[in-house]
Amino acid sequence: MSKETERKGWMGLLARTPAEDVQTLLSDTGLSPDYAYLRAPEVGGVMVRGRAGATGAAFNLGEMTVTRCALQLGDGRVGHGYVQGRDKRHATQAALIDALMQGAEAALIRDRVLAPLAEAETTRRSARAARAAATKVDFFTLVRGED
């Protein structure tokens, strides 16, 4: 897996995860590096585009609120965070983890933050799939006799 693909994965995971979970796991690592904002957390809007059936022509689905942040650690590493909604703390935490994943702390962050978040996400998805499967209706045709 390329570094770019791996980074895309953890940034997506951080964006989808509830802020409280990120905060709890990050604080449990005991890491609290000094950082300075390159871009303080700011709230804005983005246009979300969609495709009918995932193959049709692209269309504007609607707008979504996003918060972004960029920061730099004391040693020069830069991290970025983008999250849905208006949670500036969540965007800051995502950017901090992104920066930490680019250095010696990567293994610790991967084991103590990203792995538990990925496991929790898998559990949430499985539970949602189970609830959806419970409402599934199978239709079949019963043929009586022959024509």
mmCIF file of N, CA, C and O in Angstrom, residues 5 16 18 34 67 73-74 83 88 91 100 108 113 117 132 146:
data_model
loop_
_atom_site.group_PDB
_atom_site.id
_atom_site.type_symbol
_atom_site.label_atom_id
_atom_site.label_comp_id
_atom_site.label_asym_id
_atom_site.label_seq_id
_atom_site.Cartn_x
_atom_site.Cartn_y
_atom_site.Cartn_z
ATOM 1 N N THR A 5 -2.015 6.304 -0.248
ATOM 2 C CA THR A 5 -3.235 5.528 -0.015
ATOM 3 C C THR A 5 -3.449 5.319 1.478
ATOM 4 O O THR A 5 -4.570 5.424 1.972
ATOM 5 N N ARG A 16 -14.623 10.367 9.693
ATOM 6 C CA ARG A 16 -15.885 9.651 9.917
ATOM 7 C C ARG A 16 -16.143 9.308 11.377
ATOM 8 O O ARG A 16 -17.255 8.948 11.748
ATOM 9 N N PRO A 18 -16.580 9.731 15.468
ATOM 10 C CA PRO A 18 -17.041 10.764 16.408
ATOM 11 C C PRO A 18 -15.862 11.428 17.139
ATOM 12 O O PRO A 18 -14.899 10.756 17.523
ATOM 13 N N ASP A 34 3.775 20.097 21.069
ATOM 14 C CA ASP A 34 3.531 21.507 20.783
ATOM 15 C C ASP A 34 3.293 21.662 19.292
ATOM 16 O O ASP A 34 3.928 20.992 18.474
ATOM 17 N N THR A 67 -15.295 21.506 8.363
ATOM 18 C CA THR A 67 -14.299 22.269 9.118
ATOM 19 C C THR A 67 -12.925 21.733 8.745
ATOM 20 O O THR A 67 -12.724 20.522 8.693
ATOM 21 N N LEU A 73 3.889 20.808 13.748
ATOM 22 C CA LEU A 73 4.513 20.432 15.010
ATOM 23 C C LEU A 73 5.826 21.184 15.175
ATOM 24 O O LEU A 73 6.369 21.723 14.211
ATOM 25 N N GLY A 74 6.352 21.176 16.371
ATOM 26 C CA GLY A 74 7.609 21.858 16.655
ATOM 27 C C GLY A 74 8.773 21.383 15.803
ATOM 28 O O GLY A 74 9.696 22.143 15.520
ATOM 29 N N VAL A 83 -13.150 17.650 8.534
ATOM 30 C CA VAL A 83 -14.239 16.878 9.124
ATOM 31 C C VAL A 83 -15.579 17.499 8.747
ATOM 32 O O VAL A 83 -15.685 18.709 8.522
ATOM 33 N N LYS A 88 -14.560 22.338 15.526
ATOM 34 C CA LYS A 88 -13.179 22.804 15.333
ATOM 35 C C LYS A 88 -12.176 21.942 16.091
ATOM 36 O O LYS A 88 -11.070 21.701 15.625
ATOM 37 N N ALA A 91 -11.450 18.813 14.045
ATOM 38 C CA ALA A 91 -10.550 19.098 12.923
ATOM 39 C C ALA A 91 -9.110 19.241 13.410
ATOM 40 O O ALA A 91 -8.170 18.763 12.761
ATOM 41 N N LEU A 100 1.362 13.521 13.485
ATOM 42 C CA LEU A 100 2.061 12.511 14.275
ATOM 43 C C LEU A 100 2.306 11.231 13.476
ATOM 44 O O LEU A 100 3.303 10.545 13.677
ATOM 45 N N LEU A 108 2.751 3.970 17.451
ATOM 46 C CA LEU A 108 1.927 4.163 18.645
ATOM 47 C C LEU A 108 0.540 4.661 18.261
ATOM 48 O O LEU A 108 -0.471 4.144 18.756
ATOM 49 N N VAL A 113 -4.712 4.429 18.495
ATOM 50 C CA VAL A 113 -5.778 5.336 18.051
ATOM 51 C C VAL A 113 -6.466 4.791 16.807
ATOM 52 O O VAL A 113 -7.669 4.525 16.816
ATOM 53 N N LEU A 117 -10.221 2.813 16.375
ATOM 54 C CA LEU A 117 -11.230 3.557 15.622
ATOM 55 C C LEU A 117 -11.733 2.737 14.440
ATOM 56 O O LEU A 117 -12.935 2.726 14.151
ATOM 57 N N ALA A 132 -30.458 -3.458 8.658
ATOM 58 C CA ALA A 132 -31.017 -3.403 7.311
ATOM 59 C C ALA A 132 -31.430 -4.794 6.832
ATOM 60 O O ALA A 132 -32.485 -4.960 6.205
ATOM 61 N N GLU A 146 -48.891 -26.673 -14.303
ATOM 62 C CA GLU A 146 -48.164 -26.342 -15.516
ATOM 63 C C GLU A 146 -49.136 -25.810 -16.546
ATOM 64 O O GLU A 146 -50.264 -26.256 -16.643
#
